XYZ file of C-alpha atoms in Angstrom:
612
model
C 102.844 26.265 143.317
C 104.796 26.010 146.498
C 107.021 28.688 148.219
C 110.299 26.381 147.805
C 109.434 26.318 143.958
C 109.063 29.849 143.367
C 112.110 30.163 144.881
C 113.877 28.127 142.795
C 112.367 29.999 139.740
C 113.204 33.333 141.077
C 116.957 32.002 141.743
C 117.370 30.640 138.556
C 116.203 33.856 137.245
C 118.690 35.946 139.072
C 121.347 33.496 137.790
C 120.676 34.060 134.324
C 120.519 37.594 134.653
C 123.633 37.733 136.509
C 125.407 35.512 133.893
C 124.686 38.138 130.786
C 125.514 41.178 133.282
C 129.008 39.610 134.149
C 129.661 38.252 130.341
C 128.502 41.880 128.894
C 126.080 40.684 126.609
C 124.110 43.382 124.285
C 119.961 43.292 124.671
C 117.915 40.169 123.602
C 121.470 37.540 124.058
C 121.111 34.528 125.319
C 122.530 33.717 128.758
C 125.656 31.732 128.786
C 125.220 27.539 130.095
C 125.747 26.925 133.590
C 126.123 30.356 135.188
C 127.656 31.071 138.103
C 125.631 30.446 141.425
C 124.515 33.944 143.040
C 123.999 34.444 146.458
C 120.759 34.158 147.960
C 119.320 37.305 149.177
C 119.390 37.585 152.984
C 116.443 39.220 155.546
C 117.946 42.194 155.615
C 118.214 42.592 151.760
C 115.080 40.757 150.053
C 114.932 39.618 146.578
C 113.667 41.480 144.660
C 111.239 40.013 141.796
C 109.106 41.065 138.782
C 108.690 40.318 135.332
C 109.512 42.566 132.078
C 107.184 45.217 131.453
C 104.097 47.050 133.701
C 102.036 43.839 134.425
C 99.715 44.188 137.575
C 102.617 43.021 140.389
C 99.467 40.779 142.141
C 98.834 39.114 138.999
C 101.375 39.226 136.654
C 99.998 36.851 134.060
C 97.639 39.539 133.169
C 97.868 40.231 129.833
C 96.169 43.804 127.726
C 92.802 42.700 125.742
C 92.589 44.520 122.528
C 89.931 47.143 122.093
C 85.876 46.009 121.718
C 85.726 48.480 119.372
C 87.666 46.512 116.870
C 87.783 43.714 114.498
C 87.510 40.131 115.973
C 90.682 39.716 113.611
C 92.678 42.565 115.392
C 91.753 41.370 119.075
C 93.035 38.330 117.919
C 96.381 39.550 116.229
C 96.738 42.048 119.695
C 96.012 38.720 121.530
C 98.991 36.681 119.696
C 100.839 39.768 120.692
C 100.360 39.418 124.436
C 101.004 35.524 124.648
C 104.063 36.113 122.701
C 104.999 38.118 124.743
C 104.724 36.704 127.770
C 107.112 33.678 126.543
C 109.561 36.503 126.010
C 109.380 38.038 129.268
C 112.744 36.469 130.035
C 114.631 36.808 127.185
C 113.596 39.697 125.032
C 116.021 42.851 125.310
C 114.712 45.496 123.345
C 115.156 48.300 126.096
C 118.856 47.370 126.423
C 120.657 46.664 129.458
C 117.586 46.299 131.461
C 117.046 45.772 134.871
C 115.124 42.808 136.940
C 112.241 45.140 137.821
C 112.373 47.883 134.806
C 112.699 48.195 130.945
C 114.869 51.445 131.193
C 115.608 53.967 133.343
C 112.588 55.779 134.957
C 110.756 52.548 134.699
C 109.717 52.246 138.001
C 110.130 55.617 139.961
C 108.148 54.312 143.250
C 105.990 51.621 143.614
C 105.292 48.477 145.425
C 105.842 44.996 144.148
C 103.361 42.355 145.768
C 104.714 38.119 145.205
C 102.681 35.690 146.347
C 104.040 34.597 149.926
C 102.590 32.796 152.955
C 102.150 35.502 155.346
C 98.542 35.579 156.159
C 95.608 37.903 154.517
C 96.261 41.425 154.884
C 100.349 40.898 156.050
C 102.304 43.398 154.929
C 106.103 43.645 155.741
C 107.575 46.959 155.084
C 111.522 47.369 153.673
C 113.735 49.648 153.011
C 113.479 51.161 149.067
C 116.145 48.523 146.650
C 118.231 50.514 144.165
C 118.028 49.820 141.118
C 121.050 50.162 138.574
C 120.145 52.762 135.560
C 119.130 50.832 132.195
C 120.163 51.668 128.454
C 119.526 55.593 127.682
C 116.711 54.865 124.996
C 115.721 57.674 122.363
C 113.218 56.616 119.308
C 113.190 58.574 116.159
C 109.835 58.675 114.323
C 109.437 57.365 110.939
C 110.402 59.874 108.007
C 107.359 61.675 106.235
C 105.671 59.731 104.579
C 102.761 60.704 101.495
C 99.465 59.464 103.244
C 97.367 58.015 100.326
C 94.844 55.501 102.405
C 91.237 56.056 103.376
C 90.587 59.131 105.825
C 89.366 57.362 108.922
C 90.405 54.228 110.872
C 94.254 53.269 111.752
C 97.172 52.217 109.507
C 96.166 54.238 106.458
C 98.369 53.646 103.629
C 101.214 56.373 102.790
C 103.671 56.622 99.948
C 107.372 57.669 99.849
C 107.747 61.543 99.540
C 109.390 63.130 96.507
C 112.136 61.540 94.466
C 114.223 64.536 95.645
C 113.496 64.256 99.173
C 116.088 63.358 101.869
C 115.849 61.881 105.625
C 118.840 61.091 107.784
C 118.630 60.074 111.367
C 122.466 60.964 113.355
C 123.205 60.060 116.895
C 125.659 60.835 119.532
C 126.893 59.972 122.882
C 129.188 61.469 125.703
C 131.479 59.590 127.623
C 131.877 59.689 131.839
C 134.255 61.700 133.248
C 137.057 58.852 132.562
C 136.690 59.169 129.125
C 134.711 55.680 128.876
C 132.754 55.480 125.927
C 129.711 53.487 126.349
C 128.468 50.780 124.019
C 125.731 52.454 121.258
C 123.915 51.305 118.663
C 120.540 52.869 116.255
C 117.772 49.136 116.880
C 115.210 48.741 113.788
C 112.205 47.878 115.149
C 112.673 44.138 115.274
C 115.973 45.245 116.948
C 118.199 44.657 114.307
C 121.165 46.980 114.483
C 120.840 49.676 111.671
C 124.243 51.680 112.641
C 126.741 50.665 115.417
C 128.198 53.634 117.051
C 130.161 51.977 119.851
C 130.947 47.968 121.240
C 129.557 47.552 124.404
C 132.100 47.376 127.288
C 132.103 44.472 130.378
C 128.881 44.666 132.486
C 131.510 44.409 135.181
C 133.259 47.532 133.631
C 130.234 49.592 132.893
C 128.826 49.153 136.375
C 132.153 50.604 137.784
C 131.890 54.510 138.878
C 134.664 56.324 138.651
C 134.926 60.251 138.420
C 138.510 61.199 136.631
C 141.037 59.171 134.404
C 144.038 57.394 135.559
C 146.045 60.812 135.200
C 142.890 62.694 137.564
C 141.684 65.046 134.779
C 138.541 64.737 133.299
C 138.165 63.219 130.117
C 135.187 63.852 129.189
C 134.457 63.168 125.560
C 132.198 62.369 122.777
C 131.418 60.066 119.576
C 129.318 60.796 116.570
C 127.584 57.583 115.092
C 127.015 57.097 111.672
C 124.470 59.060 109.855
C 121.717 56.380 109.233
C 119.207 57.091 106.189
C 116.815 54.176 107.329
C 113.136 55.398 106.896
C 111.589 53.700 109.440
C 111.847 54.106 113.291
C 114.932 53.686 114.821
C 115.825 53.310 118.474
C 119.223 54.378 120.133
C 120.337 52.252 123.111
C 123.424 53.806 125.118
C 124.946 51.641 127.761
C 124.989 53.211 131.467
C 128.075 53.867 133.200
C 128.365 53.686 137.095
C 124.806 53.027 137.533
C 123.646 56.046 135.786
C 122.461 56.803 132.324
C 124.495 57.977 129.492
C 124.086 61.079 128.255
C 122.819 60.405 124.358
C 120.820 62.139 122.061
C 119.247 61.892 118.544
C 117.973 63.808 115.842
C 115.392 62.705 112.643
C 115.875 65.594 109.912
C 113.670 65.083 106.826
C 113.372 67.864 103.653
C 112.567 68.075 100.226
C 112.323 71.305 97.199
C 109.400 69.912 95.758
C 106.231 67.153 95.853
C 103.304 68.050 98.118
C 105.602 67.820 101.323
C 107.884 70.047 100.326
C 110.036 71.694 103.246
C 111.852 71.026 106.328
C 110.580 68.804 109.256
C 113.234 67.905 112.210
C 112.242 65.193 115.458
C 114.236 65.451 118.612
C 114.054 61.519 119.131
C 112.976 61.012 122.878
C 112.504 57.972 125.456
C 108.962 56.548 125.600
C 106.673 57.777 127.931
C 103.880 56.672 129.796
C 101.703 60.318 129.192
C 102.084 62.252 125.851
C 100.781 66.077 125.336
C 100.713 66.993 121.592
C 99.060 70.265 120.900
C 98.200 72.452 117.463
C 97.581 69.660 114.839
C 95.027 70.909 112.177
C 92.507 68.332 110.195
C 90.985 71.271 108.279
C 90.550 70.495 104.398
C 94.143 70.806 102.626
C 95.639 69.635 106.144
C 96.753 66.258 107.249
C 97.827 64.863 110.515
C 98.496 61.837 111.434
C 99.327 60.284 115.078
C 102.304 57.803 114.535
C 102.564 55.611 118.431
C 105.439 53.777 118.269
C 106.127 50.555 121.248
C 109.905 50.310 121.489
C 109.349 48.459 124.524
C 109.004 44.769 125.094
C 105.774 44.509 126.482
C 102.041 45.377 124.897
C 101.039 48.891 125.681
C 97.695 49.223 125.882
C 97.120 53.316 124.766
C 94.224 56.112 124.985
C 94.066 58.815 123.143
C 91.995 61.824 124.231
C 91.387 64.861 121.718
C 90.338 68.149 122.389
C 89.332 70.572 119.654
C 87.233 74.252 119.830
C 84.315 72.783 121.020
C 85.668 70.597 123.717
C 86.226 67.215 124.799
C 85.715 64.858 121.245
C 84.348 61.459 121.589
C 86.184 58.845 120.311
C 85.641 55.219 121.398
C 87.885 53.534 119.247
C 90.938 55.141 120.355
C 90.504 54.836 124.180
C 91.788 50.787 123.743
C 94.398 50.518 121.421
C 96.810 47.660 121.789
C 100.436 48.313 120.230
C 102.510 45.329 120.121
C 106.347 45.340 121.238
C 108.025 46.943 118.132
C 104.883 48.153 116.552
C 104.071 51.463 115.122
C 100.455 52.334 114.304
C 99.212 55.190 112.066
C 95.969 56.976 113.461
C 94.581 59.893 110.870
C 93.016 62.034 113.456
C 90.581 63.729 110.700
C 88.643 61.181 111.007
C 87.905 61.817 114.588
C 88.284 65.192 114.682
C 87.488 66.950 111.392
C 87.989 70.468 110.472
C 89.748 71.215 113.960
C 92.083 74.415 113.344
C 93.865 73.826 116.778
C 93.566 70.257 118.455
C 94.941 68.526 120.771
C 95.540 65.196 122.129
C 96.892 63.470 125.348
C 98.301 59.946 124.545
C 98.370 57.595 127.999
C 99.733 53.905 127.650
C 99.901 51.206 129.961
C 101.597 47.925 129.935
C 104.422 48.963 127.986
C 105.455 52.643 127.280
C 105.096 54.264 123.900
C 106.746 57.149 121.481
C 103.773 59.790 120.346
C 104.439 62.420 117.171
C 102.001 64.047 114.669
C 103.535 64.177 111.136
C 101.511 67.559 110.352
C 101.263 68.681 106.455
C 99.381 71.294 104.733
C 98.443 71.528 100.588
C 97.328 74.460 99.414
C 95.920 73.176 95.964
C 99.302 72.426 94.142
C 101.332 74.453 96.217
C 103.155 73.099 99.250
C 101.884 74.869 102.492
C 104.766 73.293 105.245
C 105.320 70.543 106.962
C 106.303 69.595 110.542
C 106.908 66.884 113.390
C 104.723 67.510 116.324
C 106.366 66.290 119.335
C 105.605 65.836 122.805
C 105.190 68.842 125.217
C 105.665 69.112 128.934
C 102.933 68.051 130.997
C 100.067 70.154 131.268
C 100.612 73.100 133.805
C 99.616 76.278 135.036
C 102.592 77.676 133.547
C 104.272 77.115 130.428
C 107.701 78.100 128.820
C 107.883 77.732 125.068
C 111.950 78.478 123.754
C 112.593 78.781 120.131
C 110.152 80.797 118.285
C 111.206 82.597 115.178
C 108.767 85.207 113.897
C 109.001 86.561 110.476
C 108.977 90.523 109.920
C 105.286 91.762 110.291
C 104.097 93.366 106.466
C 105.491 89.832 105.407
C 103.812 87.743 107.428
C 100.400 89.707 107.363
C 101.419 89.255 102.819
C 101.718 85.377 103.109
C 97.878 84.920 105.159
C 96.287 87.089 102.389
C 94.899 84.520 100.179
C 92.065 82.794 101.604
C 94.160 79.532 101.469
C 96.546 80.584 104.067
C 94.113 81.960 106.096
C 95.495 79.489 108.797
C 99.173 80.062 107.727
C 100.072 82.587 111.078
C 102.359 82.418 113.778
C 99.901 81.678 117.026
C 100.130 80.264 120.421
C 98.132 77.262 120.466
C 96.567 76.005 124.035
C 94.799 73.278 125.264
C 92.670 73.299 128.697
C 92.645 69.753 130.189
C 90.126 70.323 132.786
C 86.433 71.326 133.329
C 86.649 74.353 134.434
C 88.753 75.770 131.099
C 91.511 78.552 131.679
C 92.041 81.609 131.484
C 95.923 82.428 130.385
C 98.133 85.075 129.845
C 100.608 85.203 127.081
C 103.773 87.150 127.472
C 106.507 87.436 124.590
C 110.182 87.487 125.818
C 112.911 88.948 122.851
C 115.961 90.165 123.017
C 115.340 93.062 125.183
C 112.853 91.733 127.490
C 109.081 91.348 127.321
C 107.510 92.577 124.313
C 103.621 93.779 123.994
C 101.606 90.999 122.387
C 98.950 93.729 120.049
C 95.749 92.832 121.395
C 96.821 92.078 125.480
C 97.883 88.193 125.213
C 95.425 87.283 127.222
C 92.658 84.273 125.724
C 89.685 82.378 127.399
C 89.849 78.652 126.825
C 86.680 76.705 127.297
C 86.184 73.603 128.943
C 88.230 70.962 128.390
C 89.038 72.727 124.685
C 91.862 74.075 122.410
C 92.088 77.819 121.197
C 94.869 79.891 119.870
C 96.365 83.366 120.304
C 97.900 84.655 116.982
C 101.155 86.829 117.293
C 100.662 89.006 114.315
C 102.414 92.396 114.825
C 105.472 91.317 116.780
C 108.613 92.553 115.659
C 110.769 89.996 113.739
C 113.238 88.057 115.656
C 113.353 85.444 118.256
C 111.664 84.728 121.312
C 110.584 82.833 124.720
C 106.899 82.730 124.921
C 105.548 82.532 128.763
C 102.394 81.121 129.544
C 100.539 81.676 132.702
C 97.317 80.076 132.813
C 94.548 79.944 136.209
C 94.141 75.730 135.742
C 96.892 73.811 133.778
C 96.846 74.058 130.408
C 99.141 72.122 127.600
C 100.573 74.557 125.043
C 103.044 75.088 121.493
C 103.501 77.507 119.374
C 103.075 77.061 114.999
C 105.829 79.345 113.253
C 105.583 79.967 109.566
C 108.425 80.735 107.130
C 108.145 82.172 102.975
C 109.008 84.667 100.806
C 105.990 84.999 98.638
C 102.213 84.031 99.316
C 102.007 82.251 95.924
C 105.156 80.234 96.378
C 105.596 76.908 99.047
C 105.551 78.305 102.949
C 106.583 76.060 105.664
C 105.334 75.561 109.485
C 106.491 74.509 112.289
C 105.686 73.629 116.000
C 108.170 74.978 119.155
C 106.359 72.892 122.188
C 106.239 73.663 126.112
C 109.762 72.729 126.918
C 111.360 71.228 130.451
C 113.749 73.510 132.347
C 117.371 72.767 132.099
C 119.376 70.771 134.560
C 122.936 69.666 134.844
C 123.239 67.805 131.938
C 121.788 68.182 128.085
C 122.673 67.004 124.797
C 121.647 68.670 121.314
C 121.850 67.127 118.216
C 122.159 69.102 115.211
C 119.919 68.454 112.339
C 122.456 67.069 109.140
C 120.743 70.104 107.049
C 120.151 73.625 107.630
C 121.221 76.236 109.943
C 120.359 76.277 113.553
C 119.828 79.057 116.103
C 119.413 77.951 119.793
C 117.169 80.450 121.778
C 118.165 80.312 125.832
C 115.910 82.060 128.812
C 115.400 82.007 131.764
C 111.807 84.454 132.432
C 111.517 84.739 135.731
C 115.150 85.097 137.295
C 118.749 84.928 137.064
C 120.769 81.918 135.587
C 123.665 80.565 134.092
C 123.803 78.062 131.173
C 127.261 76.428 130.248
C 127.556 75.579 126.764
C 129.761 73.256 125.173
C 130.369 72.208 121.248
C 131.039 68.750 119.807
C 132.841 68.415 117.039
C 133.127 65.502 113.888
C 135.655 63.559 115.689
C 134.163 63.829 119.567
C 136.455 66.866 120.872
C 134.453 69.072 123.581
C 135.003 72.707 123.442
C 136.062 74.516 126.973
C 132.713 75.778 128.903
C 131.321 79.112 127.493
C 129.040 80.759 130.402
C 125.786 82.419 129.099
C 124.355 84.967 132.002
C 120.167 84.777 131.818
C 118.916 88.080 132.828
C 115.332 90.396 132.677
C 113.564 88.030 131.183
C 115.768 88.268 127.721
C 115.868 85.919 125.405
C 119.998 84.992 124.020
C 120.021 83.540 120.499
C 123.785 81.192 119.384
C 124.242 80.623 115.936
C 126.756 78.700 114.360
C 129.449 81.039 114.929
C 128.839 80.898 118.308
C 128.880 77.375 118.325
C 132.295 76.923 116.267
C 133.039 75.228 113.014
C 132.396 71.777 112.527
C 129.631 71.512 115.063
C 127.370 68.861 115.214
C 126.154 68.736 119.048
C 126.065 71.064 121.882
C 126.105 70.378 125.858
C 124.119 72.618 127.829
C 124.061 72.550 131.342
C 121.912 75.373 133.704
C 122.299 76.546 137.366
C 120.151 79.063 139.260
C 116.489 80.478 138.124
C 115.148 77.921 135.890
C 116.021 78.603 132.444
C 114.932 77.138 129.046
C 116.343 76.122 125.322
C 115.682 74.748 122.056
C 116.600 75.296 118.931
C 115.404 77.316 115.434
C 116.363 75.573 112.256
C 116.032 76.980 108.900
C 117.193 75.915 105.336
C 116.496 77.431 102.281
C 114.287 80.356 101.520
C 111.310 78.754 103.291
C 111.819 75.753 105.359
C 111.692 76.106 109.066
C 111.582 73.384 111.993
C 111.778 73.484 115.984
C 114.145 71.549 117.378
C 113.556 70.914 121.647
C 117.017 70.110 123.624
C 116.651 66.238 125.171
C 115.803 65.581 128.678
C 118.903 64.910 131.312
C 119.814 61.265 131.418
C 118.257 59.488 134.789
C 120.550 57.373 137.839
C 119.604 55.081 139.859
C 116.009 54.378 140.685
C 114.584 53.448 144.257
C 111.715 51.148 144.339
C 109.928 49.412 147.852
C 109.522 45.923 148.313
C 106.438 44.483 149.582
C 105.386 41.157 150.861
C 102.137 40.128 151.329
C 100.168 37.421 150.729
């Protein structure tokens, strides 16, 4: 193909784009007939080009081949997938309001894109980085629990619905900018049908407008609470940006039931996809189930690994270091049947091609008695240090009651960590309550073996809640399981608090539609100030209530705290870093971990390169 004509392609593409940008069409609408013309790039600003999704930028016709491990059938179905989606590549607009050269925002951090040109082997032109406006604020919520019933190894086992008496609610919320403008919102199914609208999307003209007051100067900052959806599958909220930068949005899957083997109370911070998952503590011993949901909200194929580590090491498993995941797509993995009779594993989940949503659905059966249920969600990356927020321990003579019976042997509150390199770790465990640090009995301090998973129970500290502070020699990926009961013969519940993020300038909790919820703030190594702010029912913020961070101490609000009526908090954090997340409890037994979402992104910078 000539230079002239990919030109003309590339113009007609920016026309098209520019046409649903200035009409303010929602994802995946076509572009209105006969656009207007858009000027043509000049030297000093290049055009920029790229297709949807992470294709290789020298070849972008590239496509992901299924595994080898697999069916001819499936690499045949994952090859559908790709072609499919290839003819999309224009159109499709699952990610939202997305930009030439990214799905969403964080797409593309840095890189270099590589057209075809004319300028000789081995010419390279340098140019300054293009910014790129922020795209739709994206947030998947996993799937409710679900009964598994299929066969014990493969993917896509067959499940069941839980209990008859067991209820699953997915609620959403978003803030406004400082001018009170409330962005368009909406909960996608997976084949992006809108489940629950929670607000019309505003001009493209309109959104991409910054502006840091309302017309009288104040701020008027605000928020909306969508609809509570009860849709058992995935969902997907898409928040509009504002002023090139991502809205601040947030989502929350709550799940519980009284009786039926999953009994208890599991809650899902719904997050954006990622291209690198940790997930660490699952359990495949006998009585325990966990199953790997990956979910592709994005519109491109993601080609995923998944790498397991259990006591022993590094676990081969060749048929789950090529899976393809169409766009839309969630497939089931039951990890027993790679990794069986693993008290602590874990697993690191890379995609490619398109980025992907990672959570274990964790259950345990002790016989005919419910033995807890959880959602275990991603973790921060693997580090040399780790800060784990949120960790409720029950009063010692009970907890050491409910492990008695051989069948909750594993039923303890224990740091679970995963060494992701050769050399293993060695790591240091400190306990952070109320008051400070608090003596771990034993010395906190565990040898991790190559490339393995081991735990560190915390039998014998003092009820309460706490910040648990990992300090490892080599990084190390890390969570802590919680239990909750009242009697060793009656249903106990677990729960997972994971390796959390430190808090920035802007935060958004959603409150579970069930239960109580605590939310544990520290910050261990300094001095800082976190800025918390409720949301009530109809979108009103509360004024600013400063928390001071001090010694290592870990603050616990409650609902009083929060105020009546809440149903979302703001947090915001200057000085040392500090850390949150939430404790949720309902009942006499069910406990869940709720993590507070990441800050939304701006404006991305990317480089333009043209070579031949």
């Amino acid at each position: 193909m000539s230079n002239d004509s990919r030109r003309a392609r590339r113009e007609e593409e920016r026309r098209a784009q520019s046409a649903r940008e200035a009409a303010g069409l929602a994802p995946g609408t076509a572009a209105p007939k006969n656009p207007e013309p858009t000027p043509v790039p000049t030297a000093a600003e290049p055009p920029v080009t790229g297709s949807t999704g992470s294709q290789d930028a020298a070849n972008p016709d590239v496509g992901v081949t299924a595994p080898r491990s697999e069916p001819a059938s499936e690499r045949s179905a994952a090859k559908e997938h790709i072609s499919k989606s290839k003819k999309q590549r224009r159109g499709i607009g699952m990610l939202g309001s997305i930009g030439v050269l990214c799905l969403g925002a964080g797409a593309i951090t840095a890189g270099t894109l590589l057209p075809p040109g004319n300028l000789g082997a081995g010419t390279a032109v340098e140019v300054a980085a293009t910014s790129l406006p922020a795209g739709d604020s994206l947030a998947t919520c996993p799937a409710t629990m679900k009964l598994f019933t299929g066969a014990g190894t493969g993917v896509d086992p067959e499940f069941e619905p839980a209990s008859k008496d067991a209820k699953t609610s997915v609620r959403a919320a978003i803030i406004s900018d400082a001018a009170g403008r409330i962005p368009g919102g909406e909960l996608l199914k997976g084949d992006t049908k809108v489940d629950k609208s929670i607000a019309p999307r505003i001009s493209a003209e309109e959104a991409e407008t910054s502006t840091g007051s309302s017309a009288d100067g104040s701020s008027g900052l605000r928020g909306v609470l969508g609809p509570v959806s009860s849709f058992a599958e995935t969902l997907t909220l898409h928040a509009q940006p504002l002023g090139g930068v991502q809205t601040l949005a947030s989502a929350v899957r709550t799940y519980s039931a009284n009786g039926g083997d999953l009994a208890g109370l599991a809650v899902a911070g719904c997050t954006a996809p990622a291209a690198e998952t940790w997930l660490t503590g699952a359990i495949t011993t006998p009585g325990s189930t966990a199953v790997l949901n990956l979910v592709n909200s994005s519109a491109s194929v993601a080609a995923v690994r998944v790498d397991l580590r259990g006591a022993e090491g590094a676990i081969s498993a060749p048929n789950l270091t090529e899976l393809a995941v169409a766009p839309g797509e969630t497939k089931s993995i039951i990890l027993a049947g790679y990794a069986s009779n693993e008290a602590a594993l874990s697993a690191k989940v890379t995609a490619s091609g398109g980025r992907v949503n990672a959570t274990i659905q964790q259950s345990t059966l002790r016989g005919l008695v419910p033995g807890g249920i959880d959602y275990l969600g991603a973790a921060a990356t693997a580090s040399a240090t780790q800060v784990i927020p949120g960790v409720g321990l029950l009063d010692p003579a009970l907890a050491t009651d409910l492990a008695k019976p051989a069948a909750n042997a594993n039923a303890v509150a224990q740091v679970v960590l995963a060494a992701t390199s050769a050399e293993g770790a060695t790591v240091k465990v400190k306990a952070m309550g109320p008051n400070g640090e608090v003596e771990i009995p034993g010395g906190g301090e565990v040898v991790v073996a190559s490339n393995a998973t081991a735990s560190l129970s915390l039998a014998g500290l003092p009820a309460g809640y706490y910040t648990i502070l990992v300090e490892a020699d080599s990084p190390v990926s890390a969570s802590v399981k919680m239990v909750r009961g009242t009697k060793a013969a009656d249903p106990i519940d677990q729960a997972w608090a994971t390796a959390a993020q430190r808090l920035g300038s802007e935060h958004l909790l959603v409150l579970p539609t069930v239960g109580s919820a605590r939310l544990v703030l520290n910050a261990p190594t300094g001095e800082s100030t976190v800025n918390v702010r409720s949301m009530s029912s109809d979108g009103k913020l509360s004024a600013a209530r400063s928390v001071e961070l001090t010694g290592g101490k870990s603050t616990v609000l409650s609902g009083n705290d929060f105020g009546k009526g809440t149903v979302a908090v703001m947090l915001s954090a200057t000085g040392s870093p500090a850390y949150g997340a939430a404790v949720v409890q309902e009942g006499s037994y069910g406990i869940a971990a709720l993590p507070v979402s990441e800050a939304p992104a701006g404006r991305e910078g990317v480089t333009v390169q043209l070579r031949d």
